[in-house]
Amino acid sequence: MGCQSSKQGSVSSAENHTKVEAFAATEQGGTSVVPEVQEDIVNSVLADTAWGDTSADGTTWTLRCREPSVKTPKKGLVKYMKFLDTRLPGPENKKERDRLATSFTDNGQPGELLAKHFQLLRSTLLLPEEIKGTAAAKECGLHGDSAFIIPAFFKLLLQLKKDRRSFSLVFRSFGKELEEVAHELNMFCEGRHPAYPEACFDGTDGQPDMRLSFLAPENFGAYYRVDEGTALVLGTLEPPAALQNWDGVQPVEELLAPEESFGELSAVQDTMPRFDNLKSFLQQ
């Protein structure tokens, strides 16, 4: 698992600072997006914004609102995702929770009446026909029919800049696509993304440069977790193989060796100070 943050984009007072935390909407297999992953994500989003009530014995959930909402539309209603967490608690039930959430709007499932919203959301992740398959799209790493970074993310950045808001970017991933994310974001920042040719976030207009770079090891890293502890290893996107036998107690630095791909690694075992430092850095 990797994480990377950009430098702060300070265009207004720190009091109005916004942290934009982003995830890729898809997994990317080689040179194409996996549509099934997008469909799973859309279903999960709807499962977390669909409201209904549970039976007296707590074993079934019934949809009561035909429109998804991030806010409770009526007192006493619960989200389907919350129902699953209650009905199937614990890590041992995670696979079943995921299976039900990612099939939420399928025929015969509790959210089938929200299928039109599934189709609408899914359609927003498709590339425009005039962009699909073009040389400019392929240069961005977009080789299929779908977006990689969700369009709402780019639109948010454009709006934040228009509103002269101070903001920072933090990317987190449970996969291995951060380099692909950085590539598409940098194309966007330089005005070379075919869907957003008007964008300018590379510093050439006198505003902060929001491109992501792997040249500064202190700005990206990977978490490594065992039952006895957690370490944040800076300067790599994947936990080094040397940590495979880490006991959670031995100083991580003793296990690390310089890696030419990203320079010398460093580590923080007690991650809370690192979180505090990161928070301060993002608000400077």
Coordinates of C-alpha atoms in Angstrom, one line a residue, residues 4-6 17-23 149-150 152-158 160-161 165-172 185 210 212 282:
Q4 CA 1.9 10.3 -1.6
S5 CA 1.1 13.9 -0.9
S6 CA 1.8 16.9 -3.0
H17 CA -7.4 25.2 3.6
T18 CA -8.9 22.0 2.1
K19 CA -7.3 18.6 2.0
V20 CA -8.3 16.6 -1.0
E21 CA -7.9 12.9 -0.4
A22 CA -8.3 10.9 -3.5
F23 CA -8.5 7.3 -4.7
I149 CA -9.2 9.0 -12.0
I150 CA -12.8 9.9 -11.6
A152 CA -15.3 14.6 -10.3
F153 CA -11.8 14.8 -8.9
F154 CA -10.5 16.9 -11.7
K155 CA -13.7 19.1 -11.7
L156 CA -13.2 19.6 -7.9
L157 CA -9.6 20.9 -8.5
L158 CA -10.8 23.3 -11.2
L160 CA -11.1 25.0 -5.9
K161 CA -8.7 27.0 -8.0
R165 CA -9.2 28.0 -2.2
S166 CA -6.0 26.7 -0.5
F167 CA -5.7 23.0 -0.9
S168 CA -3.4 20.0 -0.7
L169 CA -3.6 16.6 -2.4
V170 CA -3.2 13.3 -0.6
F171 CA -3.4 10.0 -2.6
R172 CA -3.9 6.7 -0.9
L185 CA -2.6 14.0 -12.7
M210 CA 0.5 20.6 -7.9
L212 CA 3.2 14.7 -8.1
L282 CA -0.5 20.2 4.6

